[in-house]
XYZ file of C-alpha atoms in Angstrom:
191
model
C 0.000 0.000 0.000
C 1.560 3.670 -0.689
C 2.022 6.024 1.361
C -0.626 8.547 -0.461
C -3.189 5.017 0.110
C -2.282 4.918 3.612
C -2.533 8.401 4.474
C -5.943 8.948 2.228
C -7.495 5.748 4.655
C -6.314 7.533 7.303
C -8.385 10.635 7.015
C -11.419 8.714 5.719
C -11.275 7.000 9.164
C -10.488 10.516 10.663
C -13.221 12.318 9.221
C -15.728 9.509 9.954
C -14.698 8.525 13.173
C -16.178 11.299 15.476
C -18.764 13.586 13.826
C -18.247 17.230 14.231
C -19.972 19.510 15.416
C -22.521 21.312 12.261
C -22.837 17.845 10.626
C -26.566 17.321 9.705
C -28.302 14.288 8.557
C -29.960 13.713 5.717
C -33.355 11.545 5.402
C -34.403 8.021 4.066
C -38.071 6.486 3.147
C -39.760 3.923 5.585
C -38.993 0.909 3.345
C -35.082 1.220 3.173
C -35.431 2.104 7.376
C -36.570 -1.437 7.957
C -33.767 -2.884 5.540
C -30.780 -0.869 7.247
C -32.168 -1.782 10.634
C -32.936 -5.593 10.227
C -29.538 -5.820 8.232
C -27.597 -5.002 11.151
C -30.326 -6.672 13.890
C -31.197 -3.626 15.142
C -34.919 -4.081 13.452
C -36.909 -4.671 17.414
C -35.625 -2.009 19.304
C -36.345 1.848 19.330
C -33.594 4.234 19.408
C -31.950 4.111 23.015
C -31.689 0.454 23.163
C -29.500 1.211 19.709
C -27.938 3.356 21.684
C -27.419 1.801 24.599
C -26.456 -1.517 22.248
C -23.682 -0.298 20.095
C -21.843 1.442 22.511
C -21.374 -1.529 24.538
C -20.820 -4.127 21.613
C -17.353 -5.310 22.043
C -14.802 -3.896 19.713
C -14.253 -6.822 17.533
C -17.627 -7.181 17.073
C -18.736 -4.121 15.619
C -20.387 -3.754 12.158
C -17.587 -2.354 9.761
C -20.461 -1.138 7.701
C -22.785 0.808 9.733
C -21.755 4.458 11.044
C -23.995 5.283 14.071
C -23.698 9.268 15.316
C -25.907 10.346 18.425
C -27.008 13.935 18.161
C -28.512 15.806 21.435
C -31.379 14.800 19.844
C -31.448 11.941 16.966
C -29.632 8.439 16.519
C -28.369 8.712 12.738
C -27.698 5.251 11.182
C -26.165 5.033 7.666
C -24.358 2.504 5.244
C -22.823 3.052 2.073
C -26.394 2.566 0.654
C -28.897 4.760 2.977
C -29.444 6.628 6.383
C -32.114 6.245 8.945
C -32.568 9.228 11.604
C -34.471 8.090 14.835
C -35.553 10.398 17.589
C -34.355 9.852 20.882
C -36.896 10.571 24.513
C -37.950 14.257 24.321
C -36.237 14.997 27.570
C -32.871 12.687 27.533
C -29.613 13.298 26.024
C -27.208 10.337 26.051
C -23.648 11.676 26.831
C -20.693 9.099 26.407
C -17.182 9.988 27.875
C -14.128 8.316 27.515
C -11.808 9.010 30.449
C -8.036 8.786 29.917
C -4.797 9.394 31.063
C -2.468 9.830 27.848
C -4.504 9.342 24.926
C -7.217 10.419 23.710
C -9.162 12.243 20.407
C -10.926 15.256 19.307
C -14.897 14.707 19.048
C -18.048 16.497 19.446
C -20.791 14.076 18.508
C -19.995 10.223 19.808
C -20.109 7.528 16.824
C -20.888 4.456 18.353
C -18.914 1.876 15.613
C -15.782 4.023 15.733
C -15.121 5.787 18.244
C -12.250 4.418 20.505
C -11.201 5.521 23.354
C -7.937 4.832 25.828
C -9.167 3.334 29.133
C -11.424 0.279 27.787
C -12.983 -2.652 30.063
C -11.497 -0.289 33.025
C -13.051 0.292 37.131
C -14.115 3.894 37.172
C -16.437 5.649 39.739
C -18.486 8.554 38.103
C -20.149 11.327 39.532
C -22.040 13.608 37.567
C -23.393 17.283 38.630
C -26.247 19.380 37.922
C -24.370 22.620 38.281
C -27.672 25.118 38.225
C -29.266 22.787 40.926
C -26.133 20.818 42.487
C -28.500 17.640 41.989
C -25.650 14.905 42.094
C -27.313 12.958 38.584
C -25.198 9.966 38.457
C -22.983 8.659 40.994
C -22.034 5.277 40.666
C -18.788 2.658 40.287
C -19.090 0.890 36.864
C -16.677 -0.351 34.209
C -15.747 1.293 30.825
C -16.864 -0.366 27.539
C -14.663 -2.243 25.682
C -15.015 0.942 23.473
C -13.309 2.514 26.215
C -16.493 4.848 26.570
C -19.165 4.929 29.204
C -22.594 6.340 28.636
C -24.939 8.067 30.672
C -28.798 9.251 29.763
C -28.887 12.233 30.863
C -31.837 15.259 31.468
C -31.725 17.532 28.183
C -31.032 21.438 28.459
C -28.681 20.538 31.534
C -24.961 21.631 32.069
C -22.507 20.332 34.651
C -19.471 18.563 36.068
C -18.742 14.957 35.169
C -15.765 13.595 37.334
C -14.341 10.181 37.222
C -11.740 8.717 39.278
C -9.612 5.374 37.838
C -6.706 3.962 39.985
C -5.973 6.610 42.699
C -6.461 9.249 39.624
C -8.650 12.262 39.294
C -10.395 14.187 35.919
C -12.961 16.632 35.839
C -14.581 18.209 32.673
C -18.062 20.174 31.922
C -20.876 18.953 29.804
C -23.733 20.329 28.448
C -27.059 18.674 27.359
C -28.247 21.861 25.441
C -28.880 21.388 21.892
C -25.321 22.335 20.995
C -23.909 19.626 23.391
C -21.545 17.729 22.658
C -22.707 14.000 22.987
C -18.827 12.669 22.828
C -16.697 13.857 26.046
C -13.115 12.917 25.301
C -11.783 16.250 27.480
C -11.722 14.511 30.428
C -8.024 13.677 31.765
C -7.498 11.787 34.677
C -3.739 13.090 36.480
């Protein structure tokens, strides 16, 4: 493979990784919905048990062919073929964060088939703040996908304080659930 090959795949997988933030979705009839969602056997369930299901697939087992981007407010499914947009609950945003220590990515909206991040299958505790209210929204110990994400449904048109701890290790980072959030938190550093 040359060089020009290489670095061409490179940015392909780049650009499609993480969606940024402005990227809009384009629509698909009923009839090839059905076929993109029974193709990858996501056919029975509504939009966050998509959700919830491809984040936590394990790595190796992810579809190769199906990009999956989770707006503040829509699940958008697409192959080379066609694109499906599903809403998600009126008043839930789901935020995924990928903790680290080293490494880690830019990304604004969280694509559940690429996305990797640098702490996978990893203990973390998480606490997660309403910052107008102080309303302590999640606090919980829980492990890191293989994806090295963890998700969290969280209230829409919220802002806050996610911190997670890993191995004697402390990160902090804000979030926002407005609907300029970003649904990918890979800000979070852990020293």
């Amino acid at each position: 493979m040359t060089r020009a090959a290489i670095a061409t795949a490179a940015l392909a997988l780049a650009l499609t990784g993480c969606a940024a933030p402005g990227a809009e979705p384009a629509t698909t009839t009923a009839v090839s919905q059905e076929q993109l969602l029974s193709a990858h056997g996501l056919a029975t369930m509504d939009a966050r048990d998509m959700i919830d299901h491809l984040d936590q697939q394990q790595v190796t087992d992810r579809p190769t062919d199906l990009m999956a981007s989770v707006y503040t407010d829509k699940l958008v499914l697409s192959d080379a073929d066609q694109e499906v947009v599903l809403d998600l609950p009126q008043d839930l945003t789901y935020v995924s964060i990928a903790p680290y220590v080293t490494r880690t990515h830019d990304c604004f909206y969280h694509s559940l088939t690429t996305c990797l991040g640098e702490l996978d299958n990893e203990d973390v505790k998480v606490t997660i703040t309403d910052e107008d209210t102080g309303q302590v929204l999640v606090e919980e110990e829980t492990a890191t996908f293989d994806n090295g994400f963890i998700g969290f449904w969280l209230p829409r048109e919220t802002t806050g304080t996610i911190e997670i701890t890993h191995q004697g290790r402390t990160g902090a980072t804000e979030f926002s659930t407005t609907a300029d959030g970003a649904t990918c938190v890979t800000d979070l550093q852990m020293t």
